[in-house]
Amino acid sequence: MPDVLTLRWIAGQTFGVVALTLCIIGFAAKRDDRLFFLLLFANVAFALQFAMFRSWAAAAVTVLIILRIHLVRRYKHNGRVMCVMLVATCVAAALTWHAPRDIWAVAAGSLGTYGMFMHGGVPMRLFLTGAAFCWVVMQVLVGSFGGTLAELLILATNLITVARLKRRGGAL
């Protein structure tokens, strides 16, 4: 019978693969509402994955990202709501901080929050690319195979989209 650590590791890897699968299906979707829906559930899987790996700051920041996805659709360019989300990210990290590696989750959450609330087009995607890079590092540090692949997919997709938008003429 496997011990608790082994079961937690297997569960963490499984949630990472679930998140990867949802990201692939989401990015393949032609409708934005389907992408949005799938990315919400991918972030639920990421939060559960981080919890299984006992990376509490990353789990907390990921839960806030689920809330951010909802809020940014309604309050785009609202600096006050953005500041509330940034403060919530810092408070969540302070309450769950475990190791220096947690700074990568805070950086990812903060970059994504600022980019999504305050920008669109290329500038937003550049902030999201920076956030994805931070998440790649975080995923590697916690040892998630599926999570690392999912974040690399997001990073590559953002870079390709930035290049395509630049070729078409800029910020959109």
PDB file of C-alpha atoms in Angstrom:
ATOM      1  CA  MET A   1       0.000   0.000   0.000  1.00  0.00           C
ATOM      2  CA  PRO A   2       1.456   3.393  -0.989  1.00  0.00           C
ATOM      3  CA  ASP A   3       2.087   5.897   1.772  1.00  0.00           C
ATOM      4  CA  VAL A   4       0.374   9.285   2.059  1.00  0.00           C
ATOM      5  CA  LEU A   5       3.287  11.149   0.439  1.00  0.00           C
ATOM      6  CA  THR A   6       3.157   8.883  -2.594  1.00  0.00           C
ATOM      7  CA  LEU A   7      -0.609   9.244  -2.901  1.00  0.00           C
ATOM      8  CA  ARG A   8      -0.340  13.034  -2.612  1.00  0.00           C
ATOM      9  CA  TRP A   9       2.387  13.055  -5.286  1.00  0.00           C
ATOM     10  CA  ILE A  10       0.254  10.920  -7.628  1.00  0.00           C
ATOM     11  CA  ALA A  11      -2.786  13.136  -7.006  1.00  0.00           C
ATOM     12  CA  GLY A  12      -0.705  16.266  -7.653  1.00  0.00           C
ATOM     13  CA  GLN A  13       0.614  14.852 -10.920  1.00  0.00           C
ATOM     14  CA  THR A  14      -2.913  13.815 -11.923  1.00  0.00           C
ATOM     15  CA  PHE A  15      -4.312  17.304 -11.289  1.00  0.00           C
ATOM     16  CA  GLY A  16      -1.421  18.740 -13.323  1.00  0.00           C
ATOM     17  CA  VAL A  17      -2.292  16.488 -16.261  1.00  0.00           C
ATOM     18  CA  VAL A  18      -5.987  17.414 -15.919  1.00  0.00           C
ATOM     19  CA  ALA A  19      -4.999  21.111 -16.053  1.00  0.00           C
ATOM     20  CA  LEU A  20      -2.827  20.433 -19.118  1.00  0.00           C
ATOM     21  CA  THR A  21      -5.707  18.646 -20.856  1.00  0.00           C
ATOM     22  CA  LEU A  22      -8.129  21.477 -20.088  1.00  0.00           C
ATOM     23  CA  CYS A  23      -5.623  24.056 -21.358  1.00  0.00           C
ATOM     24  CA  ILE A  24      -5.126  22.164 -24.634  1.00  0.00           C
ATOM     25  CA  ILE A  25      -8.873  21.790 -25.181  1.00  0.00           C
ATOM     26  CA  GLY A  26      -9.417  25.428 -24.198  1.00  0.00           C
ATOM     27  CA  PHE A  27      -6.792  26.863 -26.519  1.00  0.00           C
ATOM     28  CA  ALA A  28      -8.171  24.735 -29.348  1.00  0.00           C
ATOM     29  CA  ALA A  29     -11.655  26.197 -28.799  1.00  0.00           C
ATOM     30  CA  LYS A  30     -12.875  28.677 -31.379  1.00  0.00           C
ATOM     31  CA  ARG A  31     -15.271  30.388 -28.966  1.00  0.00           C
ATOM     32  CA  ASP A  32     -13.892  32.662 -26.259  1.00  0.00           C
ATOM     33  CA  ASP A  33     -16.619  31.660 -23.804  1.00  0.00           C
ATOM     34  CA  ARG A  34     -15.533  28.019 -24.072  1.00  0.00           C
ATOM     35  CA  LEU A  35     -11.880  29.006 -23.567  1.00  0.00           C
ATOM     36  CA  PHE A  36     -12.865  31.079 -20.513  1.00  0.00           C
ATOM     37  CA  PHE A  37     -14.908  28.215 -19.063  1.00  0.00           C
ATOM     38  CA  LEU A  38     -12.145  25.643 -19.561  1.00  0.00           C
ATOM     39  CA  LEU A  39      -9.443  27.921 -18.159  1.00  0.00           C
ATOM     40  CA  LEU A  40     -11.508  28.399 -15.004  1.00  0.00           C
ATOM     41  CA  PHE A  41     -11.540  24.653 -14.464  1.00  0.00           C
ATOM     42  CA  ALA A  42      -7.875  24.363 -15.424  1.00  0.00           C
ATOM     43  CA  ASN A  43      -7.106  26.819 -12.620  1.00  0.00           C
ATOM     44  CA  VAL A  44      -9.190  24.746 -10.192  1.00  0.00           C
ATOM     45  CA  ALA A  45      -7.027  21.754 -11.183  1.00  0.00           C
ATOM     46  CA  PHE A  46      -3.860  23.856 -10.746  1.00  0.00           C
ATOM     47  CA  ALA A  47      -5.002  24.951  -7.271  1.00  0.00           C
ATOM     48  CA  LEU A  48      -5.672  21.336  -6.272  1.00  0.00           C
ATOM     49  CA  GLN A  49      -2.331  20.292  -7.735  1.00  0.00           C
ATOM     50  CA  PHE A  50      -0.466  22.934  -5.723  1.00  0.00           C
ATOM     51  CA  ALA A  51      -2.364  21.855  -2.593  1.00  0.00           C
ATOM     52  CA  MET A  52      -1.313  18.235  -3.149  1.00  0.00           C
ATOM     53  CA  PHE A  53       2.307  19.382  -3.446  1.00  0.00           C
ATOM     54  CA  ARG A  54       1.782  21.494  -0.304  1.00  0.00           C
ATOM     55  CA  SER A  55       2.641  24.679  -2.139  1.00  0.00           C
ATOM     56  CA  TRP A  56       0.053  26.717  -0.283  1.00  0.00           C
ATOM     57  CA  ALA A  57       1.000  30.157  -1.591  1.00  0.00           C
ATOM     58  CA  ALA A  58       0.715  28.949  -5.197  1.00  0.00           C
ATOM     59  CA  ALA A  59      -2.622  27.290  -4.394  1.00  0.00           C
ATOM     60  CA  ALA A  60      -3.947  30.492  -2.786  1.00  0.00           C
ATOM     61  CA  VAL A  61      -2.763  32.703  -5.650  1.00  0.00           C
ATOM     62  CA  THR A  62      -4.356  30.309  -8.144  1.00  0.00           C
ATOM     63  CA  VAL A  63      -7.695  30.494  -6.319  1.00  0.00           C
ATOM     64  CA  LEU A  64      -7.463  34.284  -6.571  1.00  0.00           C
ATOM     65  CA  ILE A  65      -6.765  33.942 -10.306  1.00  0.00           C
ATOM     66  CA  ILE A  66     -10.116  32.171 -10.650  1.00  0.00           C
ATOM     67  CA  LEU A  67     -11.750  35.208  -9.029  1.00  0.00           C
ATOM     68  CA  ARG A  68      -9.641  37.566 -11.163  1.00  0.00           C
ATOM     69  CA  ILE A  69     -10.839  35.926 -14.382  1.00  0.00           C
ATOM     70  CA  HIS A  70     -14.414  36.745 -13.363  1.00  0.00           C
ATOM     71  CA  LEU A  71     -13.677  40.272 -12.150  1.00  0.00           C
ATOM     72  CA  VAL A  72     -11.581  41.400 -15.099  1.00  0.00           C
ATOM     73  CA  ARG A  73     -14.402  40.656 -17.509  1.00  0.00           C
ATOM     74  CA  ARG A  74     -16.623  43.079 -15.598  1.00  0.00           C
ATOM     75  CA  TYR A  75     -14.111  45.643 -14.298  1.00  0.00           C
ATOM     76  CA  LYS A  76     -11.511  45.946 -17.061  1.00  0.00           C
ATOM     77  CA  HIS A  77      -9.331  49.085 -16.594  1.00  0.00           C
ATOM     78  CA  ASN A  78     -10.619  49.551 -13.039  1.00  0.00           C
ATOM     79  CA  GLY A  79      -7.529  50.391 -11.004  1.00  0.00           C
ATOM     80  CA  ARG A  80      -9.312  50.058  -7.670  1.00  0.00           C
ATOM     81  CA  VAL A  81     -10.495  46.505  -8.320  1.00  0.00           C
ATOM     82  CA  MET A  82      -7.037  45.655  -9.644  1.00  0.00           C
ATOM     83  CA  CYS A  83      -5.436  47.042  -6.457  1.00  0.00           C
ATOM     84  CA  VAL A  84      -7.809  44.995  -4.305  1.00  0.00           C
ATOM     85  CA  MET A  85      -6.752  41.871  -6.214  1.00  0.00           C
ATOM     86  CA  LEU A  86      -3.049  42.742  -5.860  1.00  0.00           C
ATOM     87  CA  VAL A  87      -3.452  43.326  -2.116  1.00  0.00           C
ATOM     88  CA  ALA A  88      -5.398  40.060  -1.810  1.00  0.00           C
ATOM     89  CA  THR A  89      -2.561  38.281  -3.630  1.00  0.00           C
ATOM     90  CA  CYS A  90       0.013  39.700  -1.214  1.00  0.00           C
ATOM     91  CA  VAL A  91      -2.111  38.917   1.845  1.00  0.00           C
ATOM     92  CA  ALA A  92      -2.757  35.351   0.651  1.00  0.00           C
ATOM     93  CA  ALA A  93       0.958  34.874   0.037  1.00  0.00           C
ATOM     94  CA  ALA A  94       1.887  36.309   3.429  1.00  0.00           C
ATOM     95  CA  LEU A  95      -0.548  33.967   5.172  1.00  0.00           C
ATOM     96  CA  THR A  96       0.618  30.879   3.259  1.00  0.00           C
ATOM     97  CA  TRP A  97       4.315  31.640   2.664  1.00  0.00           C
ATOM     98  CA  HIS A  98       6.484  28.582   3.132  1.00  0.00           C
ATOM     99  CA  ALA A  99       9.699  29.024   1.146  1.00  0.00           C
ATOM    100  CA  PRO A 100      11.495  31.525  -1.110  1.00  0.00           C
ATOM    101  CA  ARG A 101      10.129  29.672  -4.156  1.00  0.00           C
ATOM    102  CA  ASP A 102       6.693  31.124  -3.308  1.00  0.00           C
ATOM    103  CA  ILE A 103       7.833  34.456  -4.771  1.00  0.00           C
ATOM    104  CA  TRP A 104       7.317  32.943  -8.257  1.00  0.00           C
ATOM    105  CA  ALA A 105       3.591  32.433  -7.596  1.00  0.00           C
ATOM    106  CA  VAL A 106       3.241  35.970  -6.221  1.00  0.00           C
ATOM    107  CA  ALA A 107       5.074  37.411  -9.232  1.00  0.00           C
ATOM    108  CA  ALA A 108       2.930  35.368 -11.635  1.00  0.00           C
ATOM    109  CA  GLY A 109      -0.312  36.414  -9.966  1.00  0.00           C
ATOM    110  CA  SER A 110       0.715  40.068  -9.823  1.00  0.00           C
ATOM    111  CA  LEU A 111       1.910  40.267 -13.445  1.00  0.00           C
ATOM    112  CA  GLY A 112      -1.240  38.566 -14.696  1.00  0.00           C
ATOM    113  CA  THR A 113      -3.499  40.765 -12.580  1.00  0.00           C
ATOM    114  CA  TYR A 114      -1.891  44.002 -13.733  1.00  0.00           C
ATOM    115  CA  GLY A 115      -1.783  42.909 -17.369  1.00  0.00           C
ATOM    116  CA  MET A 116      -5.371  41.680 -17.514  1.00  0.00           C
ATOM    117  CA  PHE A 117      -6.926  44.644 -15.711  1.00  0.00           C
ATOM    118  CA  MET A 118      -4.944  47.485 -17.221  1.00  0.00           C
ATOM    119  CA  HIS A 119      -4.012  46.366 -20.740  1.00  0.00           C
ATOM    120  CA  GLY A 120      -5.287  44.598 -23.820  1.00  0.00           C
ATOM    121  CA  GLY A 121      -3.760  43.210 -26.990  1.00  0.00           C
ATOM    122  CA  VAL A 122       0.034  42.918 -27.140  1.00  0.00           C
ATOM    123  CA  PRO A 123       0.833  44.662 -23.834  1.00  0.00           C
ATOM    124  CA  MET A 124      -1.579  42.396 -21.929  1.00  0.00           C
ATOM    125  CA  ARG A 125      -0.158  39.313 -23.567  1.00  0.00           C
ATOM    126  CA  LEU A 126       3.388  40.400 -22.724  1.00  0.00           C
ATOM    127  CA  PHE A 127       2.417  40.614 -19.045  1.00  0.00           C
ATOM    128  CA  LEU A 128       0.703  37.219 -19.342  1.00  0.00           C
ATOM    129  CA  THR A 129       3.871  35.846 -20.956  1.00  0.00           C
ATOM    130  CA  GLY A 130       5.868  37.051 -17.957  1.00  0.00           C
ATOM    131  CA  ALA A 131       3.297  35.471 -15.641  1.00  0.00           C
ATOM    132  CA  ALA A 132       3.459  32.197 -17.592  1.00  0.00           C
ATOM    133  CA  PHE A 133       7.258  32.183 -17.277  1.00  0.00           C
ATOM    134  CA  CYS A 134       6.923  32.578 -13.495  1.00  0.00           C
ATOM    135  CA  TRP A 135       4.395  29.740 -13.408  1.00  0.00           C
ATOM    136  CA  VAL A 136       6.743  27.515 -15.429  1.00  0.00           C
ATOM    137  CA  VAL A 137       9.438  28.096 -12.820  1.00  0.00           C
ATOM    138  CA  MET A 138       6.958  27.413  -9.999  1.00  0.00           C
ATOM    139  CA  GLN A 139       5.749  24.203 -11.641  1.00  0.00           C
ATOM    140  CA  VAL A 140       9.330  22.987 -12.074  1.00  0.00           C
ATOM    141  CA  LEU A 141      10.108  23.814  -8.429  1.00  0.00           C
ATOM    142  CA  VAL A 142       7.121  21.810  -7.142  1.00  0.00           C
ATOM    143  CA  GLY A 143       7.914  18.949  -9.536  1.00  0.00           C
ATOM    144  CA  SER A 144       4.711  18.841 -11.592  1.00  0.00           C
ATOM    145  CA  PHE A 145       5.137  17.289 -15.036  1.00  0.00           C
ATOM    146  CA  GLY A 146       1.658  18.097 -16.362  1.00  0.00           C
ATOM    147  CA  GLY A 147       1.667  21.564 -14.776  1.00  0.00           C
ATOM    148  CA  THR A 148       5.047  22.374 -16.326  1.00  0.00           C
ATOM    149  CA  LEU A 149       3.850  21.251 -19.760  1.00  0.00           C
ATOM    150  CA  ALA A 150       0.612  23.233 -19.369  1.00  0.00           C
ATOM    151  CA  GLU A 151       2.473  26.430 -18.454  1.00  0.00           C
ATOM    152  CA  LEU A 152       4.967  25.906 -21.295  1.00  0.00           C
ATOM    153  CA  LEU A 153       1.975  25.576 -23.638  1.00  0.00           C
ATOM    154  CA  ILE A 154       0.514  28.820 -22.265  1.00  0.00           C
ATOM    155  CA  LEU A 155       3.897  30.550 -22.561  1.00  0.00           C
ATOM    156  CA  ALA A 156       4.351  29.407 -26.173  1.00  0.00           C
ATOM    157  CA  THR A 157       0.764  30.311 -27.093  1.00  0.00           C
ATOM    158  CA  ASN A 158       1.223  33.814 -25.684  1.00  0.00           C
ATOM    159  CA  LEU A 159       4.501  34.313 -27.566  1.00  0.00           C
ATOM    160  CA  ILE A 160       2.947  33.123 -30.843  1.00  0.00           C
ATOM    161  CA  THR A 161      -0.089  35.356 -30.317  1.00  0.00           C
ATOM    162  CA  VAL A 162       2.136  38.380 -29.595  1.00  0.00           C
ATOM    163  CA  ALA A 163       4.088  37.725 -32.805  1.00  0.00           C
ATOM    164  CA  ARG A 164       0.860  37.383 -34.802  1.00  0.00           C
ATOM    165  CA  LEU A 165      -0.602  40.583 -33.335  1.00  0.00           C
ATOM    166  CA  LYS A 166       2.624  42.492 -33.996  1.00  0.00           C
ATOM    167  CA  ARG A 167       2.606  41.351 -37.620  1.00  0.00           C
ATOM    168  CA  ARG A 168      -1.000  42.540 -37.932  1.00  0.00           C
ATOM    169  CA  GLY A 169      -0.119  45.945 -36.616  1.00  0.00           C
ATOM    170  CA  GLY A 170       0.261  46.253 -32.914  1.00  0.00           C
ATOM    171  CA  ALA A 171      -1.628  46.596 -29.699  1.00  0.00           C
ATOM    172  CA  LEU A 172      -5.211  45.741 -30.693  1.00  0.00           C
TER     173      LEU A 172
END
